[in-house]
Structure formats: C-alpha cells, structure tokens
CSV table of C-alpha atoms and ligand atoms in Angstrom, one decimal:
chain,number,residue,atom,x,y,z
G,1,MET,CA,-8.2,30.5,45.9
G,2,SER,CA,-8.7,34.1,46.8
G,3,SER,CA,-6.3,36.4,44.9
G,4,GLN,CA,-5.5,38.2,48.2
G,5,SER,CA,-4.3,35.1,50.1
G,6,LEU,CA,-0.7,34.0,50.0
G,7,GLY,CA,0.6,30.4,50.0
G,8,ASP,CA,-1.5,27.5,48.8
G,9,THR,CA,-5.2,26.7,48.6
G,10,PRO,CA,-6.6,25.9,52.1
G,11,PRO,CA,-6.6,22.1,52.7
G,12,ASP,CA,-10.4,21.7,52.9
G,13,GLU,CA,-10.9,23.6,49.7
G,14,PHE,CA,-8.2,21.6,48.0
G,15,ARG,CA,-9.7,18.3,49.1
G,16,LYS,CA,-13.1,19.4,47.7
G,17,GLN,CA,-11.4,20.3,44.4
G,18,LEU,CA,-9.6,17.0,44.2
G,19,HIS,CA,-12.9,15.1,44.7
G,20,GLU,CA,-14.4,17.1,42.0
G,21,LEU,CA,-11.5,16.4,39.7
G,22,ALA,CA,-11.6,12.7,40.5
G,23,ASP,CA,-15.2,12.6,39.4
G,24,TRP,CA,-14.4,14.6,36.3
G,25,ILE,CA,-11.7,12.1,35.3
G,26,ALA,CA,-13.9,9.1,36.0
G,27,ASP,CA,-16.8,10.6,34.0
G,28,PHE,CA,-14.4,11.5,31.2
G,29,ARG,CA,-13.2,8.0,30.9
G,30,GLU,CA,-16.6,6.4,31.3
G,31,HIS,CA,-18.3,8.7,28.6
G,32,ILE,CA,-15.4,9.3,26.2
G,33,GLU,CA,-17.1,7.2,23.6
G,34,GLY,CA,-19.9,9.8,23.4
G,35,LEU,CA,-17.4,12.5,22.3
G,36,ARG,CA,-16.4,13.3,18.7
G,37,VAL,CA,-13.0,11.7,18.2
G,38,ALA,CA,-11.6,14.9,16.7
G,39,PRO,CA,-12.8,18.5,16.1
G,40,ASN,CA,-13.4,19.8,12.6
G,41,ASP,CA,-12.4,23.4,13.3
G,42,LYS,CA,-10.1,25.7,11.5
G,43,PRO,CA,-6.8,26.7,13.1
G,44,GLY,CA,-7.3,29.4,15.6
G,45,ALA,CA,-10.8,28.3,16.7
G,46,ILE,CA,-9.6,27.5,20.2
G,47,ARG,CA,-7.6,30.6,20.6
G,48,GLN,CA,-10.5,32.7,19.6
G,49,GLN,CA,-12.5,31.4,22.6
G,50,LEU,CA,-9.7,32.3,25.1
G,51,PRO,CA,-8.7,35.7,26.4
G,52,ARG,CA,-5.5,37.2,24.8
G,53,ARG,CA,-4.3,38.5,28.1
G,54,ALA,CA,-3.4,36.5,31.2
G,55,PRO,CA,-5.7,37.1,34.1
G,56,GLU,CA,-5.0,39.9,36.4
G,57,GLU,CA,-6.7,38.3,39.4
G,58,GLY,CA,-6.9,34.6,40.4
G,59,GLU,CA,-9.9,32.6,39.2
G,60,PRO,CA,-11.8,29.8,41.0
G,61,PHE,CA,-11.0,26.3,40.0
G,62,GLU,CA,-14.6,25.6,39.0
G,63,ARG,CA,-14.5,28.3,36.4
G,64,ILE,CA,-11.2,26.9,35.0
G,65,LEU,CA,-12.7,23.3,34.9
G,66,SER,CA,-15.8,24.6,33.1
G,67,ASP,CA,-13.6,26.1,30.4
G,68,VAL,CA,-11.8,22.7,30.1
G,69,ASP,CA,-15.3,21.2,29.4
G,70,ASN,CA,-16.4,23.9,27.0
G,71,VAL,CA,-13.3,24.9,25.2
G,72,ILE,CA,-10.5,22.4,25.6
G,73,VAL,CA,-12.2,19.1,25.5
G,74,PRO,CA,-14.2,19.9,22.3
G,75,GLY,CA,-10.9,21.1,20.7
G,76,MET,CA,-9.0,17.9,21.2
G,77,VAL,CA,-8.2,14.9,19.1
G,78,HIS,CA,-9.1,12.2,21.7
G,79,TRP,CA,-6.3,9.7,21.4
G,80,SER,CA,-8.0,7.8,24.2
G,81,HIS,CA,-11.3,7.4,22.3
G,82,PRO,CA,-11.9,3.8,21.3
G,83,MET,CA,-12.5,4.9,17.7
G,84,PHE,CA,-9.1,6.6,17.5
G,85,LEU,CA,-7.2,4.3,15.1
G,86,GLY,CA,-4.4,6.7,14.0
G,87,TYR,CA,-0.6,6.8,14.3
G,88,PHE,CA,0.7,4.4,16.9
G,89,GLY,CA,-2.3,4.4,19.1
G,90,TRP,CA,-0.9,4.8,22.5
G,91,THR,CA,-3.4,4.5,25.2
G,92,SER,CA,-4.7,5.9,28.5
G,93,THR,CA,-5.4,3.4,31.2
G,94,ALA,CA,-6.8,3.9,34.6
G,95,PRO,CA,-3.6,2.8,36.3
G,96,GLY,CA,-1.6,5.1,34.0
G,97,ILE,CA,-3.8,8.0,35.0
G,98,LEU,CA,-3.3,7.1,38.7
G,99,GLY,CA,0.4,7.0,38.2
G,100,GLU,CA,0.4,10.5,36.6
G,101,ILE,CA,-1.8,11.9,39.4
G,102,LEU,CA,0.5,10.5,42.0
G,103,THR,CA,3.5,12.1,40.4
G,104,ALA,CA,2.0,15.6,40.6
G,105,PRO,CA,2.1,16.2,44.3
G,106,LEU,CA,5.6,14.7,44.7
G,107,ASN,CA,6.9,17.0,41.9
G,108,VAL,CA,10.6,16.3,42.5
G,109,ASN,CA,13.6,16.9,40.4
G,110,ALA,CA,15.4,13.6,39.6
G,111,MET,CA,18.7,15.1,38.5
G,112,THR,CA,21.0,13.6,41.1
G,113,TRP,CA,20.6,10.7,43.5
G,114,ARG,CA,20.8,13.2,46.4
G,115,THR,CA,18.0,15.4,45.0
G,116,CYS,CA,15.6,12.5,45.2
G,117,PRO,CA,17.0,9.0,46.1
G,118,ALA,CA,13.6,7.2,45.5
G,119,ALA,CA,13.2,8.8,42.0
G,120,THR,CA,16.7,7.8,41.0
G,121,GLU,CA,16.6,4.3,42.3
G,122,LEU,CA,13.1,3.6,41.0
G,123,GLU,CA,14.3,4.8,37.6
G,124,THR,CA,17.1,2.2,37.8
G,125,VAL,CA,14.6,-0.5,38.8
G,126,VAL,CA,12.0,0.1,36.1
G,127,ILE,CA,14.7,0.4,33.4
G,128,ASP,CA,16.0,-3.0,34.6
G,129,TRP,CA,12.5,-4.5,34.6
G,130,LEU,CA,12.0,-3.4,31.0
G,131,ARG,CA,15.4,-4.8,30.0
G,132,GLN,CA,14.5,-8.2,31.4
G,133,TRP,CA,11.0,-8.1,29.7
G,134,VAL,CA,12.5,-7.6,26.3
G,135,GLY,CA,15.3,-10.1,26.9
G,136,LEU,CA,18.2,-7.7,26.7
G,137,SER,CA,21.4,-8.9,28.3
G,138,ASP,CA,22.7,-7.1,31.5
G,139,GLU,CA,25.5,-5.6,29.4
G,140,PHE,CA,22.8,-3.0,28.6
G,141,ASP,CA,21.8,-0.3,31.0
G,142,GLY,CA,19.7,2.8,30.3
G,143,VAL,CA,18.2,6.1,31.0
G,144,ILE,CA,14.7,7.5,30.7
G,145,TYR,CA,14.1,10.4,28.3
G,146,ASP,CA,10.9,12.0,27.1
G,147,THR,CA,11.0,10.7,23.5
G,148,ALA,CA,12.8,8.4,21.1
G,149,SER,CA,14.0,11.4,19.1
G,150,VAL,CA,16.0,12.6,22.2
G,151,GLY,CA,17.2,9.0,22.7
G,152,ILE,CA,18.6,8.7,19.2
G,153,MET,CA,20.3,12.1,19.5
G,154,HIS,CA,22.2,11.0,22.6
G,155,ALA,CA,23.1,7.6,21.1
G,156,LEU,CA,24.5,9.2,18.0
G,157,ALA,CA,26.4,11.7,20.1
G,158,VAL,CA,28.3,8.8,21.7
G,159,ALA,CA,28.8,7.1,18.3
G,160,ARG,CA,30.2,10.4,17.0
G,161,GLU,CA,32.6,10.7,19.9
G,162,GLU,CA,33.9,7.2,19.2
G,163,VAL,CA,34.9,8.0,15.6
G,164,ALA,CA,35.9,11.6,16.3
G,165,PRO,CA,37.3,11.5,19.8
G,166,ALA,CA,37.4,14.7,21.8
G,167,THR,CA,34.4,16.2,19.9
G,168,ARG,CA,32.8,16.8,23.2
G,169,LYS,CA,35.8,19.1,24.1
G,170,LEU,CA,36.7,20.6,20.8
G,171,GLY,CA,33.6,20.5,18.6
G,172,LEU,CA,33.8,19.6,14.9
G,173,ILE,CA,35.0,22.8,13.4
G,174,ASP,CA,38.6,23.2,12.1
G,175,ARG,CA,39.7,19.7,12.9
G,176,ASN,CA,40.2,18.3,9.5
G,177,LEU,CA,37.7,15.6,10.1
G,178,PRO,CA,36.2,13.5,7.3
G,179,ARG,CA,32.5,13.8,6.5
G,180,LEU,CA,30.7,11.7,9.0
G,181,ARG,CA,27.9,9.4,7.8
G,182,ILE,CA,24.8,7.7,9.3
G,183,TYR,CA,22.9,5.0,7.4
G,184,THR,CA,19.3,3.9,7.7
G,185,SER,CA,16.5,2.7,5.6
G,186,ASP,CA,14.1,4.7,3.5
G,187,GLN,CA,11.4,3.6,5.9
G,188,ALA,CA,13.2,4.9,9.1
G,189,HIS,CA,11.8,7.7,11.2
G,190,SER,CA,12.8,11.3,10.5
G,191,SER,CA,14.3,11.5,14.0
G,192,ALA,CA,17.6,10.3,12.4
G,193,GLU,CA,17.9,13.5,10.4
G,194,LYS,CA,16.8,15.6,13.4
G,195,ALA,CA,19.6,14.0,15.4
G,196,ALA,CA,22.1,14.8,12.6
G,197,ILE,CA,21.0,18.4,12.6
G,198,ALA,CA,21.4,18.7,16.3
G,199,LEU,CA,24.8,17.1,16.4
G,200,GLY,CA,26.3,19.1,13.6
G,201,LEU,CA,26.5,16.1,11.3
G,202,GLY,CA,24.2,17.6,8.7
G,203,GLU,CA,20.9,16.0,7.5
G,204,GLU,CA,22.4,15.2,4.1
G,205,ASN,CA,24.8,12.8,5.8
G,206,VAL,CA,22.0,10.6,6.8
G,207,ILE,CA,22.0,8.1,3.9
G,208,ARG,CA,18.7,6.5,3.2
G,209,ILE,CA,19.1,3.0,1.9
G,210,PRO,CA,16.3,1.5,-0.2
G,211,SER,CA,14.1,-1.1,1.4
G,212,ASP,CA,12.9,-4.4,-0.1
G,213,ASP,CA,9.4,-5.4,-1.0
G,214,GLN,CA,8.7,-6.0,2.7
G,215,PHE,CA,9.9,-2.5,3.6
G,216,ARG,CA,13.1,-3.9,5.2
G,217,ILE,CA,16.5,-2.3,4.6
G,218,ASP,CA,18.5,-3.9,1.8
G,219,VAL,CA,21.6,-5.1,3.6
G,220,ASN,CA,23.6,-5.6,0.4
G,221,LEU,CA,23.0,-2.0,-0.6
G,222,LEU,CA,23.9,-0.9,2.9
G,223,GLY,CA,27.2,-2.7,2.6
G,224,GLN,CA,27.9,-1.2,-0.8
G,225,ASN,CA,27.1,2.3,0.4
G,226,ILE,CA,29.4,2.0,3.3
G,227,ALA,CA,32.2,0.6,1.1
G,228,THR,CA,31.8,3.4,-1.5
G,229,ASP,CA,31.8,6.1,1.3
G,230,ARG,CA,35.0,4.6,2.8
G,231,ARG,CA,36.7,4.6,-0.6
G,232,ASN,CA,35.8,8.2,-1.0
G,233,GLY,CA,37.3,9.1,2.4
G,234,LEU,CA,34.1,9.5,4.3
G,235,GLN,CA,33.7,8.1,7.8
G,236,PRO,CA,30.7,5.9,8.8
G,237,VAL,CA,29.5,6.7,12.3
G,238,ALA,CA,26.4,4.5,12.8
G,239,VAL,CA,23.7,2.4,11.2
G,240,ILE,CA,20.1,2.7,12.5
G,241,ALA,CA,18.1,-0.5,12.2
G,242,THR,CA,14.3,-0.2,12.8
G,243,VAL,CA,12.1,-2.7,14.6
G,244,GLY,CA,8.7,-1.5,13.8
G,245,THR,CA,8.9,1.2,11.1
G,246,THR,CA,6.6,4.2,11.3
G,247,SER,CA,4.5,3.4,8.2
G,248,THR,CA,4.2,-0.3,8.2
G,249,ALA,CA,5.8,-1.6,11.4
G,250,SER,CA,8.3,-3.6,9.2
G,251,VAL,CA,11.3,-5.1,11.0
G,252,ASP,CA,14.8,-4.7,9.6
G,253,PRO,CA,17.1,-7.8,9.5
G,254,VAL,CA,18.9,-6.7,12.6
G,255,ARG,CA,21.3,-9.7,12.9
G,256,ASP,CA,22.7,-9.2,9.3
G,257,ILE,CA,23.0,-5.4,9.9
G,258,GLY,CA,24.7,-6.1,13.3
G,259,ASN,CA,27.2,-8.5,11.7
G,260,LEU,CA,28.1,-5.9,9.1
G,261,CYS,CA,28.5,-3.3,11.8
G,262,ARG,CA,30.7,-5.5,13.9
G,263,GLU,CA,32.9,-6.3,10.9
G,264,GLN,CA,33.1,-2.6,9.9
G,265,LYS,CA,33.4,-1.4,13.5
G,266,ILE,CA,30.3,0.9,13.1
G,267,TRP,CA,27.9,1.7,15.9
G,268,LEU,CA,24.5,-0.1,15.6
G,269,HIS,CA,21.5,1.8,17.0
G,270,ILE,CA,18.2,-0.1,17.0
G,271,ASP,CA,15.1,2.0,16.9
G,272,ALA,CA,12.6,-0.2,18.6
G,273,ALA,CA,10.5,2.8,19.6
G,274,TYR,CA,7.3,1.0,18.5
G,275,GLY,CA,8.4,-2.7,18.1
G,276,GLY,CA,10.1,-2.9,21.5
G,277,GLY,CA,6.9,-3.7,23.3
G,278,PHE,CA,5.9,-6.5,21.0
G,279,ALA,CA,9.4,-8.1,21.5
G,280,MET,CA,8.1,-9.5,24.8
G,281,VAL,CA,5.2,-11.3,23.1
G,282,PRO,CA,6.3,-14.9,22.5
G,283,GLU,CA,5.1,-15.0,18.9
G,284,TYR,CA,7.3,-11.9,18.2
G,285,GLU,CA,10.4,-13.0,20.0
G,286,TRP,CA,12.1,-13.5,16.7
G,287,MET,CA,12.3,-9.7,16.5
G,288,ARG,CA,14.9,-9.7,19.2
G,289,GLU,CA,17.4,-11.5,16.9
G,290,GLY,CA,20.6,-9.6,16.7
G,291,TRP,CA,19.9,-7.2,19.5
G,292,GLU,CA,22.9,-8.5,21.3
G,293,LEU,CA,25.0,-6.9,18.5
G,294,ALA,CA,23.6,-3.4,19.2
G,295,ASP,CA,25.4,-0.5,20.8
G,296,SER,CA,22.2,1.3,21.7
G,297,ILE,CA,18.5,0.5,21.6
G,298,VAL,CA,15.6,2.9,22.1
G,299,ILE,CA,12.2,1.7,23.3
G,300,ASN,CA,9.1,3.8,23.8
G,301,PRO,CA,7.0,2.5,26.6
G,302,HIS,CA,4.6,5.3,25.9
G,303,LYS,CA,3.8,3.5,22.6
G,304,THR,CA,3.6,-0.2,23.5
G,305,PHE,CA,4.0,-0.6,27.2
G,306,PHE,CA,1.0,1.4,28.3
G,307,VAL,CA,2.9,4.1,30.1
G,308,PRO,CA,1.4,7.6,29.6
G,309,LEU,CA,3.3,10.0,27.3
G,310,ASP,CA,6.1,10.8,27.7
G,311,PHE,CA,8.4,8.0,28.5
G,312,SER,CA,11.2,6.6,26.3
G,313,VAL,CA,14.2,4.5,27.4
G,314,LEU,CA,17.6,4.5,25.7
G,315,TYR,CA,19.7,1.4,26.4
G,316,VAL,CA,23.5,1.6,25.8
G,317,ARG,CA,25.8,-1.4,25.9
G,318,ASP,CA,28.3,-0.3,28.6
G,319,LEU,CA,26.4,2.9,29.7
G,320,LYS,CA,29.7,4.5,30.8
G,321,ARG,CA,30.1,5.4,27.2
G,322,LEU,CA,27.1,7.7,27.4
G,323,ARG,CA,28.2,9.1,30.7
G,324,CYS,CA,31.7,10.0,29.4
G,325,VAL,CA,30.1,12.2,26.7
G,326,PHE,CA,27.5,14.0,28.9
G,327,SER,CA,28.7,14.1,32.5
G,328,LEU,CA,29.5,17.6,33.6
G,329,VAL,CA,29.1,18.5,37.2
G,330,PRO,CA,28.7,22.2,38.0
G,331,GLU,CA,30.2,23.3,41.3
G,332,TYR,CA,26.9,23.9,43.0
G,333,LEU,CA,25.9,20.2,42.5
G,334,ARG,CA,29.3,18.6,43.3
G,335,GLY,CA,28.3,17.8,46.8
G,336,ASP,CA,25.2,16.1,45.5
G,337,THR,CA,27.1,13.6,43.5
G,338,VAL,CA,29.3,12.2,46.3
G,339,GLU,CA,28.3,8.7,47.3
G,340,ALA,CA,25.7,8.2,44.5
G,341,GLU,CA,25.9,5.2,42.3
G,342,LYS,CA,24.1,7.1,39.6
G,343,ASN,CA,23.1,10.6,39.0
G,344,TYR,CA,20.9,10.6,35.9
G,345,MET,CA,21.9,14.2,35.0
G,346,ASP,CA,25.1,12.6,33.9
G,347,TYR,CA,23.5,10.7,31.0
G,348,GLY,CA,22.1,13.5,28.9
G,349,ILE,CA,21.8,17.2,28.2
G,350,GLN,CA,18.9,17.7,30.6
G,351,LEU,CA,19.6,18.7,34.1
G,352,GLY,CA,16.1,19.0,35.7
G,353,ARG,CA,14.2,15.7,35.2
G,354,ARG,CA,10.7,14.8,36.1
G,355,PHE,CA,9.9,11.6,38.1
G,356,ARG,CA,8.8,9.5,35.1
G,357,ALA,CA,9.6,6.2,36.7
G,358,LEU,CA,6.7,6.3,39.1
G,359,LYS,CA,4.0,6.1,36.4
G,360,ALA,CA,5.7,3.2,34.8
G,361,TRP,CA,6.0,1.4,38.1
G,362,VAL,CA,2.3,1.9,38.8
G,363,ILE,CA,1.1,0.7,35.4
G,364,TRP,CA,3.6,-2.3,35.2
G,365,ARG,CA,2.7,-3.4,38.7
G,366,SER,CA,-1.0,-3.1,37.9
G,367,LEU,CA,-0.8,-5.1,34.7
G,368,GLY,CA,2.1,-7.4,35.3
G,369,ARG,CA,3.9,-9.0,32.4
G,370,THR,CA,1.0,-11.2,31.6
G,371,GLY,CA,-1.4,-8.2,31.4
G,372,VAL,CA,1.0,-6.4,29.1
G,373,VAL,CA,1.4,-9.4,26.8
G,374,ALA,CA,-2.3,-10.2,26.7
G,375,ARG,CA,-3.2,-6.6,25.6
G,376,LEU,CA,-0.5,-6.6,22.9
G,377,ARG,CA,-1.7,-10.0,21.7
G,378,GLU,CA,-5.2,-8.5,21.4
G,379,GLN,CA,-3.8,-5.7,19.2
G,380,ILE,CA,-2.1,-8.3,17.0
G,381,ARG,CA,-5.4,-10.3,16.8
G,382,LEU,CA,-7.4,-7.3,15.8
G,383,ALA,CA,-4.9,-6.2,13.2
G,384,SER,CA,-5.0,-9.7,11.6
G,385,LEU,CA,-8.8,-9.6,11.7
G,386,LEU,CA,-8.9,-6.3,9.9
G,387,ALA,CA,-6.5,-7.6,7.3
G,388,GLU,CA,-8.9,-10.5,6.7
G,389,TRP,CA,-11.8,-8.1,6.2
G,390,ILE,CA,-9.8,-6.1,3.7
G,391,LYS,CA,-8.7,-9.2,1.8
G,392,ASN,CA,-12.4,-10.2,1.5
G,393,ASP,CA,-13.5,-6.9,0.0
G,394,ASP,CA,-12.5,-6.6,-3.6
G,395,ARG,CA,-12.5,-2.8,-3.5
G,396,PHE,CA,-9.6,-2.7,-1.1
G,397,GLU,CA,-6.1,-4.2,-1.1
G,398,LEU,CA,-3.5,-4.6,1.6
G,399,SER,CA,-0.5,-2.4,0.9
G,400,ALA,CA,1.9,-4.2,3.2
G,401,GLN,CA,2.0,-7.3,5.4
G,402,PRO,CA,0.2,-6.4,8.6
G,403,SER,CA,2.7,-6.2,11.4
G,404,MET,CA,2.1,-5.9,15.2
G,405,GLY,CA,-0.9,-3.5,15.5
G,406,VAL,CA,-0.5,-1.8,12.1
G,407,VAL,CA,-2.4,-2.3,8.9
G,408,CYS,CA,-1.8,-0.3,5.7
G,409,PHE,CA,-4.4,-0.7,2.9
G,410,ARG,CA,-5.7,1.1,-0.1
G,411,TRP,CA,-9.0,1.6,-1.7
G,412,VAL,CA,-8.8,0.5,-5.4
G,413,GLY,CA,-12.4,1.0,-6.3
G,414,SER,CA,-14.1,-1.6,-8.5
G,415,ALA,CA,-10.9,-1.9,-10.5
G,416,ARG,CA,-9.7,-5.4,-10.3
G,417,ARG,CA,-6.6,-5.5,-8.2
G,418,ALA,CA,-4.5,-7.5,-10.6
G,419,ASP,CA,-4.8,-5.5,-13.8
G,420,ARG,CA,-6.5,-2.2,-12.7
G,421,THR,CA,-8.7,-2.3,-15.8
G,422,PRO,CA,-10.8,0.9,-15.8
G,423,GLN,CA,-14.5,0.0,-15.5
G,424,ARG,CA,-17.5,2.1,-16.3
G,425,GLY,CA,-16.2,5.5,-15.4
G,426,VAL,CA,-14.5,4.4,-12.3
G,427,PRO,CA,-11.3,6.5,-11.9
G,428,THR,CA,-8.4,4.1,-11.7
G,429,SER,CA,-5.3,6.1,-12.4
G,430,GLU,CA,-3.0,5.7,-9.5
G,431,LYS,CA,-2.9,9.4,-8.9
G,432,LYS,CA,-6.7,9.6,-8.7
G,433,LEU,CA,-6.6,6.7,-6.3
G,434,ASP,CA,-4.1,8.5,-4.2
G,435,GLN,CA,-6.4,11.5,-4.0
G,436,LEU,CA,-9.4,9.3,-3.2
G,437,ASN,CA,-7.6,7.4,-0.4
G,438,SER,CA,-6.5,10.7,1.1
G,439,ASP,CA,-10.1,12.0,0.8
G,440,ILE,CA,-11.5,9.0,2.6
G,441,VAL,CA,-9.2,9.6,5.5
G,442,GLU,CA,-9.9,13.3,5.6
G,443,ARG,CA,-13.6,12.8,5.4
G,444,ILE,CA,-13.7,10.2,8.2
G,445,ASN,CA,-11.5,12.4,10.4
G,446,ALA,CA,-13.6,15.4,9.8
G,447,SER,CA,-16.8,13.5,10.6
G,448,GLY,CA,-15.6,12.9,14.2
G,449,ARG,CA,-16.8,9.3,14.1
G,450,ALA,CA,-13.3,7.7,13.8
G,451,TYR,CA,-9.8,8.7,13.3
G,452,LEU,CA,-7.2,7.1,11.0
G,453,THR,CA,-4.0,8.2,9.3
G,454,GLN,CA,-2.6,8.1,5.7
G,455,THR,CA,0.9,7.5,4.6
G,456,LYS,CA,2.9,7.0,1.4
G,457,LEU,CA,4.3,3.6,0.4
G,458,ARG,CA,6.4,3.5,-2.7
G,459,GLY,CA,5.0,6.9,-3.7
G,460,ARG,CA,1.3,5.8,-3.3
G,461,THR,CA,-1.1,7.1,-0.7
G,462,VAL,CA,-2.5,4.4,1.5
G,463,MET,CA,-4.8,4.4,4.6
G,464,ARG,CA,-3.2,3.2,7.8
G,465,ILE,CA,-4.7,1.9,11.1
G,466,GLY,CA,-2.6,1.7,14.2
G,467,LEU,CA,-4.2,-0.2,17.1
G,468,GLY,CA,-3.1,0.4,20.7
G,469,ASN,CA,-6.0,1.7,22.7
G,470,VAL,CA,-7.1,-0.6,25.5
G,471,LEU,CA,-10.7,0.6,24.9
G,472,SER,CA,-10.8,-0.3,21.2
G,473,THR,CA,-12.6,-3.6,20.9
G,474,GLU,CA,-13.4,-5.8,17.9
G,475,GLN,CA,-16.8,-4.0,17.8
G,476,HIS,CA,-15.1,-0.7,17.5
G,477,LEU,CA,-12.7,-1.9,14.8
G,478,HIS,CA,-15.7,-3.4,12.9
G,479,LYS,CA,-17.5,-0.1,13.2
G,480,GLY,CA,-14.4,1.7,11.9
G,481,TRP,CA,-14.2,-0.7,8.9
G,482,GLU,CA,-17.9,-0.1,8.1
G,483,ILE,CA,-17.3,3.7,8.2
G,484,ILE,CA,-14.4,3.3,5.8
G,485,GLN,CA,-16.5,1.2,3.4
G,486,GLU,CA,-19.4,3.6,3.6
G,487,THR,CA,-17.2,6.6,3.1
G,488,ALA,CA,-15.5,5.0,0.1
G,489,ASP,CA,-18.9,4.2,-1.4
G,490,ALA,CA,-20.1,7.7,-0.9
G,491,LEU,CA,-17.0,9.1,-2.8
O,1,PLP,C1,9.9,4.2,14.5
O,1,PLP,C2,9.9,5.5,15.2
O,1,PLP,N1,11.0,5.9,15.8
O,1,PLP,C3,11.0,7.1,16.5
O,1,PLP,C4,9.9,7.9,16.6
O,1,PLP,C5,10.0,9.1,17.3
O,1,PLP,O1,9.3,9.0,18.5
O,1,PLP,P1,9.2,10.1,19.6
O,1,PLP,O2,7.9,10.8,19.3
O,1,PLP,O3,9.2,9.4,20.9
O,1,PLP,O4,10.4,11.0,19.5
O,1,PLP,C6,8.7,7.4,16.0
O,1,PLP,C7,7.5,8.2,16.1
O,1,PLP,O5,6.4,7.8,15.9
O,1,PLP,C8,8.7,6.2,15.3
O,1,PLP,O6,7.6,5.8,14.7
C-alpha cells in the first residue's frame, strides 16, 4: 500500500496478496518437515536482524513476507513440525488454520450480545458442545478465556468470595479475615500460585500435598492438612484436582477429593487443561469420575481438542456465581445489555474479547466427534508404542506410567536398572545421570532434528515426550526414538 494513500489496500491488490498468502500457508504446511524443528541461536539473534526503529514509510507486503521467510521462520520453534515432541504438543490443522483466517476479517468484539450477537451465541453453542462431549451435566455452563491460568484465577476468585463474602466490594485488607488456603498436589501446575498471587491470597497459601508413587495426590494427607489448618484457625478456600498433570499426565482421584470437599464445604476446581480432551475417548471415560462433584473445571481445547492457541474453557456449576463476582456494567454499555441472555463481559475481568468460538466451530465441524476421538486414540497408541520401545532397551527406563500422550523416561546407561551397579567407567551416580539426561535433550533440541522436553520427577531429571501433532506419525516417533538412542550413545 502506498504510504500516501488513506484508507485500506485497494481490493485488487488485497486479493492478489491473499492469494500469495494462501500459497505461502499451503507451502509452509506441505514442506514444514524440511525445516529445522528449532533454531540454535543465542538470545538476541532475531532482534539483531531487525531494524530498531519502526518504519517511517509504509512497506510493500512482499517485502514483509520475505522477512517472515528469512528472519521469522528460521527463528521459530516449529510446534507444528512432525518431529516436535515437546510439552503438550498442540497442533496446527488445516481446518484450524482456516478458522483463524476466517476470524481475521470479521474482527469483532464479543463483549456483549449486542456488540456481536453471532459471536456471543456461537460461544454459547460451542461451550455446550464441548460440555456434552466430555459428559458434564447441564448444571455446568462456561466461558471461553485465552488460557487455563486465567480460568483458574477466575474460579478461585469465586471460591474466595464464597468463604469471604463481599471481597469483591471491600477487598481483603483490614477485615480481620483468617488466612485463606488453597490445596493441590506437588504435581499440579504453577498456575495455582499465579492465581493466588493475583487474588491477594499469597503464593505461600497454596499448600502442595505430596503425591503417591503414581503421581496422584495423597487424599489422606490432603484431609490431614485441611484438618490441621482448621484447628489453627485458617480457612480452606479450594482444592485443585488435576486430570492430566504437567509432567506425567497423571490423574488425581477426583471422586475421593470431591467427597472430601463436599463434606468440608470446600470449592473443588478440576484442572483438566490437558486431560479434558481425552475424557471423551471411551477408554478414558473413567477419568470423568467425580466431575459431578466439582464447582469448576477448566479444559484447554488448544491442547487436546485441536483448536488453535488460544482457547480455554472454564465451566462453573451454576455460572451465576461467576457472574456475581465479575459483572460490572459501565454506563456507556448499559444499553447493550438490555434484552441479552448473556453478555460474556460479565464473566471475567476482560471487556474486549476476540471471536474465539469461530475457530472451534470450524475445526469441530470439520473433524466431528469421531475425528477428534480417532486422533486422540492415535496419540495414546503412539505413546504406548514408545513405552514398549523404552522397556525393550536396557539402557532406558520408564519414569512414570505412560498416560494419554505423555511418556517420561530416563537414560540409565549400561547400569542395570535394578541395582545401578557401576560398570566399566560408566557414570551411574544419579546426579551424573541427571546431567546426562538433560544433555541428551539439549543436544537433540540444538540439532534441529527433533524437539523434546525434560522435567524433574522426585528430584531426578527425566526426558519427556508429549504427543499431540496430527502430522506426527509412527515413523516420526520411531525416528525420534532413534535420535534419542544415537545421542545417548554419543554421550
Ligand atoms: C495441567 C496444566 N494446567 C494448566 C496449565 C496452564 O495452561 P495455560 O497455558 O492455558 O495457562 C498447564 C500448562 O501446560 C498445564 O499443564
């Protein structure tokens, strides 16, 4: 676009650019496997290639796209690459990309029903589809946020209001309130502490309860901690149970936790950010046990429902409770709220909201329930297969029971697993093994051939593979396994 013209790009020129971009996207998807999975640059390498000052005059789109090719794409970790096996491997899909593209020209603000009826009503529809898919009763209704971290913060704000009424109005200071406590397992995600920081509860009031040998919260210890706190005059606010923990995708005994919460009148929040998707796979239906006892549940369709980042749903039993804490209508929007069944601005701190529901609607209609389930099943199959390969190689051991698409394992060298007897100069001290496992991951990631993550389990460093990419096939996984073996041998 000429820097002299006002308004938008002329239609013919825009059409040409769109075609060019469509080809770029299709080429990127088709040839992604030929790219390095990750760069091996030092921090600042990308910035160095870009001007420090914003452009004075407008630049042609072709030049911008060429910089994307030459500077941006080589500086990326390609989460969509079939050899990307890190974190929870969320995926790009063609329908997901189409959904994102469709959202761009509409560019609406879904803050009230009036500001965009279709965005508001479609949000209600997709939230309800997801609720049905994971078997939640219709006592639950929800809202779409960007991430699970934001979801948990809102859930805990409601829980806080229930034990300390009028906090919304008066805040926490100078009210003679007891110390407020949140309980969760030592395996739960750090978003619990982030929420406590944001809500003025204090991160030290998130009590981490030890987990058992399968990385599930110890419910007896949970009960004891709650009882001790009560005796000492502290006030329990909520328990967070996790369905699919970050390191091993372990699943807490939700029903037992739920019964305890009911008995103690404590808010139960379920963090099913990762596990939520798998709950619709028939073999994993057992994971839904006890969900009916929850007050709130967060599910991240951008992890396991193939929706492009970002897209997280918070369900609350009796959603009015969330509305009571966050609804605040400024005068200039009052007219907008008349008639509306739901104005999503009432369900969180955000006012302006993007039209996230559209991309979910596109991908879920494109895949259907059976398409979603089949793809999740394939992730489970691949994870089990990898676990078998690991079991059959004496130099490695599984560090946790594989769960959903996650496998944690450790290189133990030629030391026999049972007794870790040192053999001919092979370093076998656990600390050295920690370093070696970390080195294997670092070396593979630096090679650009594959990408995996490391985590700590019971203080020991382990390698971790998280499947999730629709492009990652058994051949890719096998290649990844060979790269791990080769790298371990070379060290
Ligand atoms: C179990 C669990 N809960 C919550 C989160 C936070 O998710 P988000 O990035 O959507 O805030 C994560 C992140 O991976 C997670 O693993």
